[in-house]
Amino acid sequence: MSIFEYNGSAICAMTGKNCVAIAADRRFGIQAQTISNDFQRIYGMSDHLFIGFSGLATDVTTVANKLKFRLNMYMLRENREMKPETFMAMVSSLLYEKRFGPYFVEPVIAGLDKSGKPYVGSLDLIGCPMVTEDFVVTGTASEQLYGMCESLWEPDLEPDDLFESISQALLNAVDRDCISGWGGIVYIIEKDKITEKTLKARMD
């Protein structure tokens, strides 16, 4: 068994028309045993920048705290918001520093730049970045998420349609993975607002 499968997870991010969405499941478990259904995997880093983590739960909270600290230091020093591209480089740097004893996390980044253009990308455990124009997925349900996202994603989705697509992709993917699921959470990031919605799912 891979250490990435120890706690189970499902994360995906999708681009829309001047908006971006990121979604994750809520389950926290140890292999097949479920401990709770309110685990936080998505963290808001700034007004238009979110990051989600799959992987080992202890490393998820550690890396999230380290990134928040580095982001706050950047904003104090530079007196401006960090761009998603810069944040991606910072996350990559943090992970690559520990490449010989890595954090067992695979981050997904979703955000909007100053012009309102959506940005999604993901990294592996040693910080190799991948930026796409459509969607990124990670976690134990990633194979199922790929299939659902390929089917449901379309270019230039409006926020409501984007929510529907990412929600259906997540809920149907976790139904086919026994170590993720137990509800979900979705963030829709637009230029002027952020919408947080909780999904009810099968609890078995």
Short mmCIF file of N, CA, C and O in Angstrom, two decimals, residues 41-127:
data_model
loop_
_atom_site.label_atom_id
_atom_site.label_comp_id
_atom_site.label_asym_id
_atom_site.label_seq_id
_atom_site.Cartn_x
_atom_site.Cartn_y
_atom_site.Cartn_z
N ARG A 41 -9.27 19.81 3.82
CA ARG A 41 -8.22 19.57 2.83
C ARG A 41 -7.97 20.79 1.94
O ARG A 41 -6.97 20.85 1.23
N ILE A 42 -8.90 21.74 1.97
CA ILE A 42 -8.75 22.96 1.15
C ILE A 42 -8.52 24.15 2.07
O ILE A 42 -9.25 24.33 3.05
N TYR A 43 -7.52 24.94 1.75
CA TYR A 43 -7.16 26.10 2.57
C TYR A 43 -7.17 27.36 1.71
O TYR A 43 -6.61 27.37 0.60
N GLY A 44 -7.82 28.41 2.21
CA GLY A 44 -7.80 29.71 1.53
C GLY A 44 -6.51 30.43 1.89
O GLY A 44 -6.26 30.71 3.06
N MET A 45 -5.70 30.73 0.89
CA MET A 45 -4.42 31.39 1.13
C MET A 45 -4.53 32.90 1.01
O MET A 45 -3.85 33.64 1.70
N SER A 46 -5.39 33.36 0.11
CA SER A 46 -5.68 34.79 0.01
C SER A 46 -7.07 34.94 -0.59
O SER A 46 -7.78 33.95 -0.75
N ASP A 47 -7.46 36.16 -0.95
CA ASP A 47 -8.84 36.40 -1.42
C ASP A 47 -9.18 35.59 -2.67
O ASP A 47 -10.33 35.18 -2.84
N HIS A 48 -8.21 35.39 -3.56
CA HIS A 48 -8.50 34.69 -4.81
C HIS A 48 -7.58 33.49 -5.03
O HIS A 48 -7.30 33.13 -6.18
N LEU A 49 -7.12 32.90 -3.95
CA LEU A 49 -6.13 31.82 -4.08
C LEU A 49 -6.41 30.72 -3.05
O LEU A 49 -6.42 30.98 -1.85
N PHE A 50 -6.64 29.51 -3.54
CA PHE A 50 -6.92 28.36 -2.68
C PHE A 50 -5.99 27.21 -3.03
O PHE A 50 -5.54 27.09 -4.17
N ILE A 51 -5.72 26.38 -2.02
CA ILE A 51 -4.90 25.19 -2.25
C ILE A 51 -5.55 24.00 -1.56
O ILE A 51 -6.08 24.12 -0.46
N GLY A 52 -5.55 22.87 -2.25
CA GLY A 52 -6.08 21.63 -1.68
C GLY A 52 -4.99 20.58 -1.67
O GLY A 52 -4.13 20.57 -2.55
N PHE A 53 -5.02 19.70 -0.67
CA PHE A 53 -3.97 18.68 -0.53
C PHE A 53 -4.57 17.29 -0.47
O PHE A 53 -5.49 17.04 0.31
N SER A 54 -4.02 16.38 -1.25
CA SER A 54 -4.27 14.95 -1.01
C SER A 54 -3.03 14.38 -0.34
O SER A 54 -1.97 15.00 -0.36
N GLY A 55 -3.16 13.20 0.24
CA GLY A 55 -2.00 12.57 0.85
C GLY A 55 -2.16 12.36 2.34
O GLY A 55 -3.27 12.28 2.86
N LEU A 56 -1.03 12.29 3.02
CA LEU A 56 -1.00 11.98 4.45
C LEU A 56 -1.53 13.16 5.26
O LEU A 56 -1.04 14.28 5.14
N ALA A 57 -2.52 12.90 6.11
CA ALA A 57 -3.23 13.98 6.81
C ALA A 57 -2.32 14.84 7.68
O ALA A 57 -2.48 16.05 7.76
N THR A 58 -1.34 14.22 8.35
CA THR A 58 -0.43 15.00 9.20
C THR A 58 0.40 15.98 8.38
O THR A 58 0.62 17.12 8.79
N ASP A 59 0.86 15.51 7.21
CA ASP A 59 1.64 16.38 6.34
C ASP A 59 0.79 17.48 5.70
O ASP A 59 1.27 18.56 5.40
N VAL A 60 -0.49 17.18 5.48
CA VAL A 60 -1.41 18.19 4.93
C VAL A 60 -1.45 19.42 5.84
O VAL A 60 -1.27 20.55 5.38
N THR A 61 -1.66 19.21 7.13
CA THR A 61 -1.76 20.34 8.06
C THR A 61 -0.40 21.03 8.23
O THR A 61 -0.34 22.26 8.31
N THR A 62 0.68 20.26 8.24
CA THR A 62 2.03 20.84 8.37
C THR A 62 2.35 21.75 7.19
O THR A 62 2.77 22.90 7.38
N VAL A 63 2.16 21.24 5.98
CA VAL A 63 2.50 22.00 4.77
C VAL A 63 1.59 23.23 4.65
O VAL A 63 2.05 24.32 4.28
N ALA A 64 0.30 23.08 4.97
CA ALA A 64 -0.63 24.22 4.91
C ALA A 64 -0.17 25.35 5.83
O ALA A 64 -0.18 26.53 5.44
N ASN A 65 0.24 25.00 7.05
CA ASN A 65 0.71 26.02 8.00
C ASN A 65 2.00 26.69 7.54
O ASN A 65 2.16 27.90 7.65
N LYS A 66 2.92 25.90 6.99
CA LYS A 66 4.19 26.46 6.50
C LYS A 66 3.95 27.41 5.31
O LYS A 66 4.56 28.47 5.22
N LEU A 67 3.03 27.02 4.44
CA LEU A 67 2.72 27.87 3.27
C LEU A 67 2.05 29.17 3.69
O LEU A 67 2.35 30.23 3.14
N LYS A 68 1.14 29.08 4.66
CA LYS A 68 0.46 30.29 5.14
C LYS A 68 1.46 31.26 5.74
O LYS A 68 1.39 32.48 5.52
N PHE A 69 2.43 30.72 6.48
CA PHE A 69 3.48 31.56 7.07
C PHE A 69 4.30 32.24 5.98
O PHE A 69 4.53 33.46 6.01
N ARG A 70 4.73 31.48 4.98
CA ARG A 70 5.56 32.05 3.91
C ARG A 70 4.78 33.08 3.09
O ARG A 70 5.33 34.10 2.68
N LEU A 71 3.49 32.80 2.88
CA LEU A 71 2.65 33.75 2.13
C LEU A 71 2.48 35.04 2.91
O LEU A 71 2.58 36.14 2.34
N ASN A 72 2.25 34.95 4.22
CA ASN A 72 2.12 36.15 5.05
C ASN A 72 3.41 36.96 5.06
O ASN A 72 3.36 38.20 5.00
N MET A 73 4.55 36.30 5.12
CA MET A 73 5.84 36.99 5.08
C MET A 73 6.04 37.72 3.76
O MET A 73 6.51 38.85 3.72
N TYR A 74 5.64 37.08 2.67
CA TYR A 74 5.72 37.69 1.34
C TYR A 74 4.86 38.95 1.27
O TYR A 74 5.30 40.00 0.78
N MET A 75 3.63 38.84 1.78
CA MET A 75 2.70 39.98 1.71
C MET A 75 3.16 41.14 2.60
O MET A 75 2.99 42.30 2.25
N LEU A 76 3.79 40.82 3.74
CA LEU A 76 4.35 41.88 4.59
C LEU A 76 5.53 42.58 3.91
O LEU A 76 5.67 43.80 3.97
N ARG A 77 6.36 41.77 3.27
CA ARG A 77 7.58 42.31 2.66
C ARG A 77 7.27 43.08 1.36
O ARG A 77 7.79 44.16 1.12
N GLU A 78 6.40 42.51 0.54
CA GLU A 78 6.12 43.08 -0.78
C GLU A 78 4.94 44.05 -0.77
O GLU A 78 4.76 44.82 -1.71
N ASN A 79 4.09 43.95 0.26
CA ASN A 79 2.91 44.80 0.38
C ASN A 79 1.96 44.65 -0.81
O ASN A 79 1.43 45.63 -1.32
N ARG A 80 1.79 43.42 -1.25
CA ARG A 80 0.85 43.12 -2.35
C ARG A 80 0.45 41.66 -2.29
O ARG A 80 1.09 40.86 -1.62
N GLU A 81 -0.63 41.35 -3.01
CA GLU A 81 -1.11 39.97 -3.08
C GLU A 81 -0.15 39.13 -3.94
O GLU A 81 0.43 39.63 -4.89
N MET A 82 -0.05 37.86 -3.59
CA MET A 82 0.79 36.97 -4.39
C MET A 82 0.00 36.44 -5.58
O MET A 82 -1.15 36.02 -5.45
N LYS A 83 0.62 36.45 -6.77
CA LYS A 83 -0.01 35.91 -7.97
C LYS A 83 -0.02 34.38 -7.90
O LYS A 83 0.87 33.78 -7.28
N PRO A 84 -1.01 33.74 -8.53
CA PRO A 84 -1.05 32.27 -8.49
C PRO A 84 0.23 31.62 -9.02
O PRO A 84 0.69 30.62 -8.46
N GLU A 85 0.82 32.18 -10.07
CA GLU A 85 2.06 31.63 -10.64
C GLU A 85 3.20 31.68 -9.61
O GLU A 85 3.98 30.73 -9.48
N THR A 86 3.28 32.80 -8.89
CA THR A 86 4.32 32.95 -7.86
C THR A 86 4.08 31.97 -6.72
O THR A 86 5.02 31.38 -6.18
N PHE A 87 2.81 31.80 -6.36
CA PHE A 87 2.47 30.87 -5.28
C PHE A 87 2.84 29.44 -5.67
O PHE A 87 3.37 28.68 -4.85
N MET A 88 2.58 29.09 -6.93
CA MET A 88 2.96 27.76 -7.43
C MET A 88 4.46 27.54 -7.27
O MET A 88 4.91 26.48 -6.81
N ALA A 89 5.25 28.57 -7.63
CA ALA A 89 6.71 28.47 -7.50
C ALA A 89 7.13 28.32 -6.03
O ALA A 89 8.06 27.56 -5.72
N MET A 90 6.44 29.01 -5.14
CA MET A 90 6.74 28.94 -3.72
C MET A 90 6.44 27.55 -3.15
O MET A 90 7.23 26.99 -2.38
N VAL A 91 5.30 26.98 -3.54
CA VAL A 91 4.93 25.63 -3.10
C VAL A 91 5.94 24.62 -3.63
O VAL A 91 6.42 23.75 -2.90
N SER A 92 6.29 24.76 -4.90
CA SER A 92 7.27 23.87 -5.52
C SER A 92 8.61 23.91 -4.78
O SER A 92 9.23 22.89 -4.50
N SER A 93 9.03 25.12 -4.43
CA SER A 93 10.30 25.31 -3.71
C SER A 93 10.26 24.64 -2.33
O SER A 93 11.19 23.95 -1.93
N LEU A 94 9.13 24.84 -1.60
CA LEU A 94 8.98 24.24 -0.27
C LEU A 94 9.07 22.72 -0.33
O LEU A 94 9.74 22.08 0.49
N LEU A 95 8.40 22.12 -1.32
CA LEU A 95 8.39 20.67 -1.43
C LEU A 95 9.74 20.13 -1.89
O LEU A 95 10.21 19.09 -1.40
N TYR A 96 10.39 20.84 -2.82
CA TYR A 96 11.67 20.36 -3.35
C TYR A 96 12.79 20.45 -2.32
O TYR A 96 13.73 19.66 -2.34
N GLU A 97 12.67 21.39 -1.39
CA GLU A 97 13.65 21.49 -0.29
C GLU A 97 13.74 20.17 0.49
O GLU A 97 14.80 19.81 1.00
N LYS A 98 12.61 19.48 0.60
CA LYS A 98 12.54 18.26 1.41
C LYS A 98 12.54 17.00 0.54
O LYS A 98 12.00 15.96 0.92
N ARG A 99 13.14 17.08 -0.64
CA ARG A 99 13.01 15.99 -1.61
C ARG A 99 13.59 14.65 -1.12
O ARG A 99 13.17 13.60 -1.56
N PHE A 100 14.57 14.68 -0.19
CA PHE A 100 15.16 13.43 0.28
C PHE A 100 14.38 12.82 1.44
O PHE A 100 14.62 11.66 1.80
N GLY A 101 13.47 13.60 2.01
CA GLY A 101 12.54 13.09 3.03
C GLY A 101 11.27 13.87 2.86
O GLY A 101 10.94 14.74 3.67
N PRO A 102 10.52 13.59 1.77
CA PRO A 102 9.47 14.52 1.33
C PRO A 102 8.22 14.51 2.22
O PRO A 102 7.95 13.57 2.95
N TYR A 103 7.49 15.64 2.10
CA TYR A 103 6.13 15.67 2.64
C TYR A 103 5.26 14.84 1.70
O TYR A 103 5.30 15.02 0.48
N PHE A 104 4.46 13.95 2.27
CA PHE A 104 3.64 13.07 1.43
C PHE A 104 2.31 13.75 1.09
O PHE A 104 1.24 13.34 1.54
N VAL A 105 2.40 14.81 0.33
CA VAL A 105 1.21 15.54 -0.13
C VAL A 105 1.33 15.82 -1.62
O VAL A 105 2.43 15.90 -2.16
N GLU A 106 0.19 15.93 -2.27
CA GLU A 106 0.14 16.35 -3.68
C GLU A 106 -0.84 17.52 -3.77
O GLU A 106 -2.05 17.32 -3.76
N PRO A 107 -0.32 18.74 -3.82
CA PRO A 107 -1.20 19.92 -3.79
C PRO A 107 -1.88 20.21 -5.13
O PRO A 107 -1.35 19.91 -6.20
N VAL A 108 -3.05 20.81 -5.02
CA VAL A 108 -3.78 21.36 -6.17
C VAL A 108 -4.03 22.84 -5.88
O VAL A 108 -4.54 23.18 -4.81
N ILE A 109 -3.67 23.70 -6.82
CA ILE A 109 -3.81 25.15 -6.63
C ILE A 109 -4.88 25.68 -7.58
O ILE A 109 -4.91 25.31 -8.76
N ALA A 110 -5.76 26.53 -7.06
CA ALA A 110 -6.80 27.16 -7.89
C ALA A 110 -6.89 28.63 -7.49
O ALA A 110 -6.88 28.96 -6.31
N GLY A 111 -6.95 29.50 -8.48
CA GLY A 111 -7.04 30.92 -8.17
C GLY A 111 -7.32 31.76 -9.40
O GLY A 111 -7.42 31.24 -10.51
N LEU A 112 -7.47 33.05 -9.15
CA LEU A 112 -7.64 34.03 -10.23
C LEU A 112 -6.50 35.02 -10.17
O LEU A 112 -6.08 35.43 -9.08
N ASP A 113 -5.99 35.41 -11.34
CA ASP A 113 -4.96 36.46 -11.34
C ASP A 113 -5.64 37.84 -11.32
O ASP A 113 -6.87 37.94 -11.22
N LYS A 114 -4.85 38.90 -11.41
CA LYS A 114 -5.41 40.26 -11.28
C LYS A 114 -6.44 40.58 -12.35
O LYS A 114 -7.38 41.32 -12.11
N SER A 115 -6.27 40.01 -13.53
CA SER A 115 -7.20 40.28 -14.63
C SER A 115 -8.46 39.41 -14.54
O SER A 115 -9.37 39.56 -15.35
N GLY A 116 -8.51 38.49 -13.58
CA GLY A 116 -9.66 37.61 -13.44
C GLY A 116 -9.55 36.32 -14.22
O GLY A 116 -10.50 35.55 -14.32
N LYS A 117 -8.35 36.06 -14.79
CA LYS A 117 -8.14 34.82 -15.57
C LYS A 117 -7.96 33.64 -14.61
O LYS A 117 -7.19 33.71 -13.67
N PRO A 118 -8.68 32.54 -14.85
CA PRO A 118 -8.56 31.39 -13.95
C PRO A 118 -7.22 30.68 -14.08
O PRO A 118 -6.63 30.65 -15.17
N TYR A 119 -6.77 30.12 -12.98
CA TYR A 119 -5.48 29.42 -12.94
C TYR A 119 -5.65 28.15 -12.11
O TYR A 119 -6.10 28.21 -10.97
N VAL A 120 -5.32 27.00 -12.69
CA VAL A 120 -5.29 25.75 -11.92
C VAL A 120 -4.01 25.00 -12.23
O VAL A 120 -3.49 25.04 -13.35
N GLY A 121 -3.50 24.35 -11.20
CA GLY A 121 -2.28 23.57 -11.37
C GLY A 121 -2.13 22.58 -10.24
O GLY A 121 -2.80 22.69 -9.21
N SER A 122 -1.25 21.62 -10.43
CA SER A 122 -1.00 20.65 -9.37
C SER A 122 0.50 20.36 -9.31
O SER A 122 1.25 20.68 -10.23
N LEU A 123 0.92 19.76 -8.19
CA LEU A 123 2.31 19.39 -8.01
C LEU A 123 2.39 17.98 -7.45
O LEU A 123 1.45 17.50 -6.82
N ASP A 124 3.53 17.33 -7.67
CA ASP A 124 3.74 16.04 -7.02
C ASP A 124 4.46 16.26 -5.69
O ASP A 124 4.69 17.41 -5.28
N LEU A 125 4.85 15.19 -5.01
CA LEU A 125 5.37 15.34 -3.65
C LEU A 125 6.73 16.03 -3.58
O LEU A 125 7.11 16.53 -2.53
N ILE A 126 7.48 16.07 -4.71
CA ILE A 126 8.76 16.80 -4.68
C ILE A 126 8.68 18.12 -5.47
O ILE A 126 9.70 18.71 -5.82
N GLY A 127 7.46 18.56 -5.75
CA GLY A 127 7.28 19.91 -6.26
C GLY A 127 7.35 20.09 -7.76
O GLY A 127 7.57 21.21 -8.23
#
